Short mmCIF file of C-alpha atoms in Angstrom, two decimals:
data_model
loop_
_atom_site.label_atom_id
_atom_site.label_comp_id
_atom_site.label_asym_id
_atom_site.label_seq_id
_atom_site.Cartn_x
_atom_site.Cartn_y
_atom_site.Cartn_z
CA MET I 1424 263.30 131.24 -40.67
CA ASN I 1425 262.54 129.41 -37.40
CA ARG I 1426 264.51 131.10 -34.54
CA LEU I 1427 263.10 128.85 -31.79
CA PRO I 1428 266.00 126.31 -31.71
CA LEU I 1429 268.51 129.17 -31.50
CA ILE I 1430 266.67 130.74 -28.58
CA GLN I 1431 266.40 127.40 -26.85
CA SER I 1432 270.14 126.81 -27.34
CA ARG I 1433 270.98 130.21 -25.82
CA ILE I 1434 268.68 129.53 -22.88
CA THR I 1435 270.44 126.20 -22.32
CA VAL I 1436 273.89 127.85 -22.35
CA LEU I 1437 272.79 130.62 -19.99
CA GLY I 1438 271.23 128.05 -17.69
CA ALA I 1439 274.45 126.05 -17.62
CA ILE I 1440 276.47 129.17 -16.85
CA PHE I 1441 274.04 130.16 -14.09
CA LEU I 1442 274.16 126.69 -12.55
CA THR I 1443 277.96 126.68 -12.67
CA LEU I 1444 278.15 130.08 -10.99
CA PHE I 1445 275.58 129.04 -8.38
CA ALA I 1446 277.49 125.83 -7.65
CA ALA I 1447 280.77 127.74 -7.26
CA VAL I 1448 279.20 130.30 -4.93
CA PHE I 1449 277.50 127.55 -2.91
CA ALA I 1450 280.75 125.57 -2.65
CA ARG I 1451 282.63 128.66 -1.50
CA LEU I 1452 279.97 129.45 1.09
CA PHE I 1453 280.00 125.84 2.27
CA GLU I 1454 283.80 125.83 2.51
CA LYS I 1455 283.83 129.08 4.48
CA SER I 1456 281.10 127.80 6.76
CA ILE I 1457 282.99 124.59 7.51
CA ILE I 1458 286.31 126.37 8.03
CA PHE I 1459 284.68 129.05 10.16
CA HIS I 1460 282.97 126.39 12.23
CA ALA I 1461 286.26 124.49 12.70
CA GLN I 1462 288.08 127.68 13.64
CA ALA I 1463 285.29 128.69 15.98
CA GLN I 1464 285.36 125.25 17.57
CA GLU I 1465 289.14 125.43 17.97
CA LEU I 1466 288.83 128.86 19.57
CA ALA I 1467 286.09 127.64 21.88
CA ASN I 1468 288.15 124.64 22.89
CA ALA I 1469 291.17 126.83 23.57
CA GLN I 1470 289.04 129.15 25.67
CA HIS I 1471 287.17 126.49 27.62
CA PHE I 1472 289.51 123.49 27.86
CA THR I 1473 293.05 123.07 29.11
CA LYS I 1474 295.59 120.30 29.61
CA GLN I 1475 297.83 120.81 32.60
CA GLU I 1476 300.85 118.76 33.65
CA LEU I 1477 300.98 117.47 37.22
CA PRO I 1478 304.63 117.40 38.31
CA PRO I 1479 305.84 114.51 40.47
CA LYS I 1480 307.61 115.03 43.76
CA ARG I 1481 311.30 114.22 43.46
CA GLY I 1482 312.56 111.55 45.83
CA SER I 1483 314.71 112.58 48.79
CA ILE I 1484 318.38 111.78 49.41
CA PHE I 1485 319.51 110.74 52.88
CA LEU I 1486 322.89 110.36 54.55
CA ARG I 1487 323.19 107.89 57.37
CA SER I 1488 324.07 108.42 61.03
CA LYS I 1489 323.95 106.50 64.29
CA ASP I 1490 320.66 108.27 65.03
CA GLY I 1491 319.04 107.38 61.71
CA PRO I 1492 318.77 108.89 58.21
CA VAL I 1493 319.78 112.54 57.78
CA PRO I 1494 318.02 114.50 54.98
CA ALA I 1495 320.55 115.79 52.46
CA GLY I 1496 318.40 116.51 49.39
CA LEU I 1497 314.73 117.45 49.85
CA THR I 1498 311.90 118.90 47.78
CA ALA I 1499 309.93 122.00 48.75
CA PRO I 1500 306.52 123.02 47.30
CA LYS I 1501 306.72 126.09 45.09
CA TYR I 1502 304.69 127.44 42.17
CA GLU I 1503 305.19 128.67 38.63
CA VAL I 1504 303.02 131.37 37.08
CA LEU I 1505 302.04 130.79 33.46
CA VAL I 1506 300.00 132.85 31.01
CA VAL I 1507 298.11 131.62 27.94
CA PRO I 1508 298.05 134.87 25.89
CA LYS I 1509 295.19 133.68 23.67
CA ASN I 1510 292.90 133.51 26.71
CA VAL I 1511 293.89 136.85 28.26
CA LYS I 1512 291.17 139.53 28.18
CA ASP I 1513 293.22 142.56 29.28
CA ALA I 1514 296.96 142.04 28.72
CA LYS I 1515 297.88 145.42 30.20
CA GLU I 1516 296.01 144.76 33.44
CA VAL I 1517 297.37 141.21 33.71
CA ALA I 1518 300.94 142.43 33.21
CA ARG I 1519 300.49 145.13 35.87
CA THR I 1520 298.95 142.71 38.37
CA LEU I 1521 301.55 139.97 37.92
CA ALA I 1522 304.44 142.42 38.13
CA GLU I 1523 303.04 143.76 41.40
CA LYS I 1524 302.14 140.43 43.02
CA LEU I 1525 305.41 138.78 42.01
CA ASP I 1526 307.47 141.77 43.14
CA ILE I 1527 308.98 142.29 39.69
CA LYS I 1528 307.55 145.71 38.85
CA ASP I 1529 310.59 146.53 36.75
CA GLN I 1530 309.54 143.72 34.38
CA GLU I 1531 305.97 144.91 33.74
CA LYS I 1532 306.73 146.05 30.18
CA ASP I 1533 308.49 142.77 29.41
CA ILE I 1534 305.52 140.79 30.73
CA PHE I 1535 303.10 142.84 28.63
CA SER I 1536 305.23 142.32 25.52
CA LYS I 1537 305.31 138.59 26.19
CA ILE I 1538 301.55 138.11 26.65
CA ASN I 1539 300.07 140.72 24.28
CA ASN I 1540 299.45 138.26 21.41
CA GLN I 1541 297.38 135.22 20.46
CA LYS I 1542 299.92 132.53 21.31
CA LEU I 1543 298.91 129.39 23.17
CA TYR I 1544 302.23 129.19 25.04
CA VAL I 1545 304.92 131.51 26.30
CA PRO I 1546 307.66 130.68 28.86
CA PRO I 1547 306.66 130.97 32.53
CA ILE I 1548 306.42 134.50 33.86
CA LYS I 1549 308.16 133.36 37.03
CA ARG I 1550 309.16 130.06 38.60
CA ARG I 1551 309.85 129.00 42.17
CA VAL I 1552 307.22 131.37 43.53
CA ASP I 1553 306.41 131.15 47.25
CA GLU I 1554 302.97 130.02 48.38
CA ALA I 1555 301.63 133.42 49.56
CA PRO I 1556 302.02 135.39 46.29
CA ALA I 1557 301.03 132.34 44.25
CA GLN I 1558 297.75 131.93 46.13
CA ALA I 1559 297.08 135.67 45.96
CA ILE I 1560 297.33 135.52 42.16
CA ASP I 1561 295.27 132.35 41.93
CA LYS I 1562 292.40 133.88 43.97
CA LEU I 1563 292.10 136.76 41.48
CA GLY I 1564 290.90 134.31 38.83
CA LEU I 1565 292.57 136.19 35.98
CA ALA I 1566 291.56 134.73 32.62
CA GLY I 1567 294.52 133.07 30.93
CA VAL I 1568 296.66 133.02 34.07
CA LEU I 1569 297.62 129.64 35.52
CA VAL I 1570 299.29 129.02 38.88
CA ILE I 1571 300.84 125.57 38.78
CA PRO I 1572 302.51 123.78 41.69
CA GLU I 1573 306.10 122.71 41.14
CA HIS I 1574 308.68 121.04 43.32
CA VAL I 1575 311.98 122.76 44.05
CA ARG I 1576 315.09 120.97 45.30
CA PHE I 1577 316.96 122.25 48.32
CA TYR I 1578 319.88 120.98 50.37
CA PRO I 1579 319.52 121.57 54.13
CA GLU I 1580 323.19 120.78 54.84
CA GLN I 1581 324.34 123.31 52.20
CA THR I 1582 327.93 122.50 51.16
CA LEU I 1583 328.14 119.15 52.99
CA ALA I 1584 329.05 116.39 50.51
CA ALA I 1585 328.11 118.73 47.65
CA GLN I 1586 330.15 116.96 44.96
CA ALA I 1587 328.70 113.60 45.98
CA LEU I 1588 325.14 114.91 45.87
CA GLY I 1589 325.22 117.09 42.75
CA PHE I 1590 322.15 119.29 42.19
CA VAL I 1591 318.87 119.62 40.26
CA ASP I 1592 318.65 122.29 37.54
CA TYR I 1593 315.67 124.50 36.63
CA ASP I 1594 314.32 121.81 34.29
CA SER I 1595 314.15 119.37 37.23
CA GLU I 1596 316.99 117.26 35.83
CA GLY I 1597 319.73 115.91 38.07
CA LYS I 1598 323.21 117.21 37.33
CA TYR I 1599 326.39 115.58 38.64
CA GLY I 1600 326.77 113.18 41.55
CA ILE I 1601 323.90 111.14 42.97
CA GLU I 1602 321.29 113.50 41.52
CA ALA I 1603 322.47 112.67 37.99
CA TYR I 1604 323.29 108.98 38.51
CA TYR I 1605 319.87 108.18 40.01
CA ASN I 1606 317.95 110.86 38.11
CA GLU I 1607 315.37 108.48 36.62
CA GLU I 1608 314.65 106.85 39.98
CA LEU I 1609 314.50 110.17 41.83
CA LYS I 1610 312.39 112.24 39.46
CA GLY I 1611 309.36 109.94 39.08
CA ALA I 1612 306.82 110.48 36.27
CA ALA I 1613 304.57 113.45 35.58
CA GLY I 1614 300.78 113.19 35.49
CA SER I 1615 298.28 115.34 33.63
CA ILE I 1616 294.75 116.71 33.83
CA VAL I 1617 292.34 117.70 31.03
CA ALA I 1618 289.63 120.01 32.30
CA GLU I 1619 286.95 122.49 31.27
CA LYS I 1620 287.32 126.03 32.53
CA ASP I 1621 284.97 128.96 32.89
CA ASN I 1622 285.34 132.41 31.34
CA LYS I 1623 287.69 133.37 34.16
CA GLY I 1624 290.04 130.47 33.45
CA ARG I 1625 289.01 128.42 36.49
CA PHE I 1626 288.54 124.63 36.37
CA ILE I 1627 284.85 123.63 36.46
CA ASN I 1628 284.90 120.05 35.18
CA VAL I 1629 287.73 117.48 34.97
CA PHE I 1630 287.43 115.12 31.99
CA ARG I 1631 290.60 113.08 32.25
CA SER I 1632 293.46 112.85 34.73
CA ARG I 1633 296.56 110.76 35.31
CA GLN I 1634 298.17 110.92 38.72
CA ALA I 1635 301.85 111.77 38.96
CA ARG I 1636 304.18 109.05 40.24
CA ASP I 1637 306.54 110.45 42.86
CA GLY I 1638 310.23 109.58 42.73
CA SER I 1639 311.97 107.05 44.95
CA ASP I 1640 314.13 107.99 47.92
CA VAL I 1641 317.87 107.21 47.88
CA TYR I 1642 319.82 106.31 51.02
CA LEU I 1643 323.61 106.77 50.93
CA THR I 1644 326.31 105.00 52.93
CA ILE I 1645 327.93 108.39 53.62
CA ASP I 1646 327.77 109.03 57.35
CA SER I 1647 326.92 112.65 58.15
CA ASN I 1648 329.15 112.76 61.24
CA VAL I 1649 332.13 111.19 59.47
CA GLN I 1650 331.56 113.54 56.53
CA TYR I 1651 331.60 116.58 58.83
CA MET I 1652 334.86 115.43 60.45
CA ALA I 1653 336.45 114.61 57.09
CA GLU I 1654 335.62 118.04 55.67
CA ALA I 1655 336.95 119.76 58.80
CA ALA I 1656 340.19 117.75 58.68
CA LEU I 1657 340.60 118.47 54.97
CA LYS I 1658 340.10 122.19 55.48
CA GLU I 1659 342.68 122.18 58.27
CA GLY I 1660 345.19 120.30 56.12
CA ILE I 1661 344.75 122.65 53.16
CA GLU I 1662 345.28 125.69 55.38
CA LYS I 1663 348.29 124.13 57.11
CA TYR I 1664 350.14 123.22 53.91
CA GLY I 1665 348.89 126.04 51.70
CA ALA I 1666 347.33 123.67 49.18
CA GLU I 1667 344.90 124.87 46.52
CA SER I 1668 342.62 121.85 46.78
CA GLY I 1669 342.31 118.41 48.28
CA GLN I 1670 340.18 115.32 48.76
CA LEU I 1671 339.66 113.08 51.76
CA VAL I 1672 337.77 109.80 51.43
CA VAL I 1673 336.83 107.40 54.21
CA VAL I 1674 335.91 103.82 53.32
CA GLU I 1675 334.85 100.93 55.52
CA ALA I 1676 337.49 98.35 54.57
CA LYS I 1677 335.45 95.20 55.21
CA THR I 1678 332.45 96.25 53.13
CA GLY I 1679 333.88 98.91 50.81
CA ALA I 1680 331.11 101.29 51.92
CA MET I 1681 331.87 104.96 51.36
CA LEU I 1682 331.60 106.76 54.71
CA ALA I 1683 332.86 110.20 53.66
CA LEU I 1684 333.79 111.94 50.45
CA ALA I 1685 335.23 115.35 51.25
CA VAL I 1686 336.31 117.78 48.52
CA ALA I 1687 337.73 121.28 48.80
CA PRO I 1688 337.04 123.81 47.48
CA SER I 1689 333.33 123.07 47.35
CA PHE I 1690 330.05 124.85 46.50
CA ASP I 1691 326.49 125.22 47.77
CA PRO I 1692 324.11 123.20 45.54
CA ASN I 1693 321.28 125.51 46.63
CA LYS I 1694 323.10 128.28 44.73
CA PHE I 1695 324.53 126.34 41.78
CA ASN I 1696 323.35 129.08 39.42
CA GLU I 1697 325.61 131.59 41.17
CA VAL I 1698 328.77 129.64 40.32
CA LYS I 1699 330.63 131.45 37.54
CA PRO I 1700 331.20 129.52 34.28
CA GLU I 1701 334.96 129.50 34.83
CA ASP I 1702 334.44 127.93 38.27
CA GLN I 1703 331.99 125.20 37.25
CA LYS I 1704 334.71 122.58 37.52
CA LEU I 1705 333.69 122.68 41.20
CA PHE I 1706 330.65 120.62 40.20
CA LEU I 1707 332.92 117.70 39.28
CA ASP I 1708 334.01 115.23 41.94
CA PRO I 1709 337.81 115.02 41.61
CA VAL I 1710 337.85 111.76 43.58
CA ILE I 1711 336.35 110.03 40.53
CA SER I 1712 337.15 112.45 37.69
CA ASN I 1713 340.73 113.66 38.26
CA VAL I 1714 343.57 111.48 36.98
CA TYR I 1715 347.23 111.60 37.94
CA GLU I 1716 350.39 109.48 38.01
CA PRO I 1717 350.31 107.87 41.47
CA GLY I 1718 354.05 107.43 41.93
CA SER I 1719 355.37 105.30 44.77
CA ILE I 1720 351.96 104.56 46.28
CA MET I 1721 351.58 102.09 43.40
CA LYS I 1722 354.44 99.90 44.69
CA PRO I 1723 352.37 97.82 47.16
CA MET I 1724 350.01 96.78 44.34
CA VAL I 1725 352.92 95.73 42.12
CA ILE I 1726 354.52 93.67 44.89
CA ALA I 1727 351.16 92.13 45.87
CA GLY I 1728 350.64 91.04 42.26
CA GLY I 1729 354.09 89.49 41.99
CA LEU I 1730 353.66 87.59 45.25
CA ASP I 1731 350.20 86.39 44.22
CA ALA I 1732 351.49 85.18 40.84
CA GLY I 1733 354.42 83.35 42.49
CA LYS I 1734 357.04 85.38 40.62
CA PHE I 1735 358.94 86.09 43.85
CA THR I 1736 358.60 85.67 47.61
CA PRO I 1737 359.10 88.07 50.54
CA ASP I 1738 362.65 86.69 50.84
CA THR I 1739 363.60 87.27 47.19
CA SER I 1740 366.60 89.61 47.31
CA GLY I 1741 369.32 91.32 45.31
CA ASP I 1742 372.04 93.97 45.41
CA PHE I 1743 370.96 97.32 44.00
CA SER I 1744 372.81 100.51 43.11
CA ASN I 1745 371.38 104.01 42.86
CA LYS I 1746 370.45 103.66 39.18
CA VAL I 1747 369.54 101.26 36.41
CA THR I 1748 369.36 101.69 32.62
CA VAL I 1749 366.37 100.38 30.64
CA GLN I 1750 366.27 100.79 26.85
CA GLY I 1751 368.70 103.70 27.10
CA PHE I 1752 366.79 105.47 29.89
CA GLU I 1753 368.43 105.93 33.30
CA ILE I 1754 366.22 105.34 36.33
CA HIS I 1755 367.43 106.56 39.74
CA THR I 1756 366.32 106.04 43.31
CA ALA I 1757 364.38 108.97 44.76
CA GLN I 1758 367.33 110.32 46.77
CA ASP I 1759 369.87 108.93 44.29
CA LYS I 1760 370.92 106.60 47.10
CA ALA I 1761 372.19 103.03 46.67
CA PHE I 1762 370.37 100.77 49.15
CA GLY I 1763 372.60 97.74 48.53
CA HIS I 1764 371.30 94.31 49.51
CA GLU I 1765 367.52 94.18 49.98
CA ASN I 1766 364.78 91.58 50.13
CA VAL I 1767 361.21 92.34 48.99
CA THR I 1768 360.20 93.61 52.42
CA LYS I 1769 363.13 96.05 52.51
CA ILE I 1770 362.49 97.12 48.91
CA LEU I 1771 359.01 98.25 49.90
CA GLU I 1772 360.22 99.77 53.16
CA ASN I 1773 362.91 101.80 51.37
CA SER I 1774 360.62 102.59 48.40
CA ASP I 1775 363.52 101.67 46.10
CA ASN I 1776 362.73 102.53 42.46
CA VAL I 1777 365.72 100.60 41.10
CA ALA I 1778 364.80 97.43 43.00
CA MET I 1779 361.17 97.78 41.84
CA VAL I 1780 362.41 97.66 38.24
CA PHE I 1781 364.08 94.35 39.12
CA LEU I 1782 360.85 92.91 40.61
CA ALA I 1783 358.84 94.10 37.60
CA GLY I 1784 361.30 92.27 35.34
CA LEU I 1785 360.63 89.04 37.27
CA MET I 1786 356.90 89.54 36.71
CA GLY I 1787 357.09 90.29 32.98
CA ASN I 1788 354.70 92.36 30.89
CA ASP I 1789 351.78 89.92 30.80
CA VAL I 1790 351.61 89.30 34.54
CA MET I 1791 352.14 92.93 35.47
CA HIS I 1792 349.52 94.20 33.02
CA GLN I 1793 346.98 91.64 34.22
CA ASN I 1794 347.75 92.57 37.81
CA PHE I 1795 346.90 96.21 37.11
CA LYS I 1796 343.65 95.07 35.49
CA ASN I 1797 342.84 92.88 38.49
CA PHE I 1798 343.19 95.87 40.78
CA GLY I 1799 340.77 97.82 38.58
CA PHE I 1800 343.18 100.24 36.93
CA GLY I 1801 342.19 101.32 33.43
CA GLY I 1802 338.49 100.84 34.17
CA LYS I 1803 335.69 102.34 36.24
CA THR I 1804 335.19 101.25 39.83
CA GLY I 1805 331.42 101.14 39.35
CA ILE I 1806 330.64 103.64 42.09
CA ASP I 1807 327.15 105.07 41.69
CA LEU I 1808 328.25 108.64 41.01
CA SER I 1809 328.01 110.51 37.73
CA GLY I 1810 331.21 111.59 35.96
CA GLU I 1811 333.64 108.77 36.79
CA THR I 1812 336.67 108.44 34.50
CA THR I 1813 338.85 105.39 33.90
CA GLY I 1814 342.39 106.68 34.13
CA LYS I 1815 344.90 105.42 31.56
CA LEU I 1816 346.51 102.00 31.32
CA LEU I 1817 348.37 101.30 28.09
CA ASP I 1818 347.16 98.34 26.09
CA LEU I 1819 349.49 95.36 26.51
CA LYS I 1820 350.42 95.47 22.82
CA GLN I 1821 351.93 98.93 23.35
CA TRP I 1822 354.12 97.91 26.29
CA ARG I 1823 357.89 98.08 26.03
CA ASP I 1824 360.38 97.28 28.76
CA ILE I 1825 360.60 100.94 29.74
CA HIS I 1826 356.84 101.05 30.33
CA ARG I 1827 356.98 98.05 32.65
CA ALA I 1828 359.96 99.57 34.48
CA THR I 1829 358.41 103.00 35.14
CA MET I 1830 354.97 101.63 36.00
CA ALA I 1831 356.65 99.59 38.74
CA PHE I 1832 356.99 102.82 40.70
CA GLY I 1833 353.77 104.47 39.50
CA GLN I 1834 354.86 106.48 36.47
CA GLY I 1835 353.47 106.02 32.96
CA ILE I 1836 350.08 105.03 34.33
CA SER I 1837 347.28 107.39 35.40
CA VAL I 1838 344.62 106.66 37.99
CA THR I 1839 341.82 108.33 39.92
CA PRO I 1840 342.02 108.80 43.69
CA LEU I 1841 339.13 106.35 44.09
CA GLN I 1842 340.94 103.66 42.08
CA ILE I 1843 343.93 103.88 44.41
CA LEU I 1844 341.65 103.79 47.44
CA ARG I 1845 339.86 100.70 46.13
CA ALA I 1846 343.19 99.00 45.44
CA TYR I 1847 344.39 99.57 49.00
CA ASP I 1848 341.00 98.35 50.21
CA VAL I 1849 341.63 95.07 48.37
CA ILE I 1850 345.02 94.70 50.08
CA ALA I 1851 343.46 95.50 53.46
CA ASN I 1852 340.94 92.72 52.85
CA GLY I 1853 343.58 90.15 51.96
CA GLY I 1854 342.94 90.34 48.24
CA LYS I 1855 339.15 90.22 48.39
#
């Protein structure tokens, strides 16, 4: 029997098995080599290259005065200390050094816990660091430690016009007031730098950079001297009458320019983080955010609208008692006094609620509602401050006679202090 074909067949099978095993081993070695090379390259890049953001300088805010612009919101150079744990050689030594240089020795264990790993990013060890300790750390050249310049907002006039200004939070975002309204214009745009670094983490070659674009400055119409006087007068008034709070606004009638916006109680925007959560309503500007029923101070706007629409004249008159009934509701004069015969001038002089109901009836719902709209009630004034509310003006479809009657003397409608101020400004300017 010829066994040669059988032997040849077995050799062929063994050869195929050997080739298959060799190919599998080779493929595995090739795969590991490629992956190892990629991982090694990634590690090398992480150790020798870095991308760092270049923060822009926030624009300044200025008040005006007869002597020129007065700085109200400025930016000071500070630093933040960052650590890239993956690049740190001795986490224990780095934690000890940073805790000492930053004067936070009680946080040494926390720093060590934060950086003793292979992460590429952890939150900053400390922000708003002064120049001296920041430079001291930078000169040490600690691997994995970055000292990055940042810009910190401060307010040299402290509480002056605080609600109008607002503040900048720890993420460099404007909150409330001018800081929030003009945040995009003020903050500018960050730049960046991609650079090679040596084994101590120091830059040795810059490959790509984009310069930061600093923010624009903002100049307010608020006059620093008028603001000081307004705040002093407001404080005196609150103490005299035992009030809990108050606002005092000064506007240039011809132009509508805001000269002072005083609010009490106030806060120091340099220390916004010290304001307790339950007291953070202090951040809001009540001149534009608080709403209330104005009462009798609404009467001049109602009369102005009726005169303008030709629904009555200054000589229009009538005889009025101390009360009037509208849709089953009794409306009385403030002192429950009957003023008798009055023309429009006397009605306003006596602040007669009953007579105002009569004038509102001559105007009708459509004219009166449109008059309120013309004066800006029920909408925003457009002032460039964050947080403005609209007040409340019922839609015309919801009006009944009782609504028209009570709104004639400022009840059933809600407004902001600024809306009332703007309305009186219109009257002072002859309707303009």
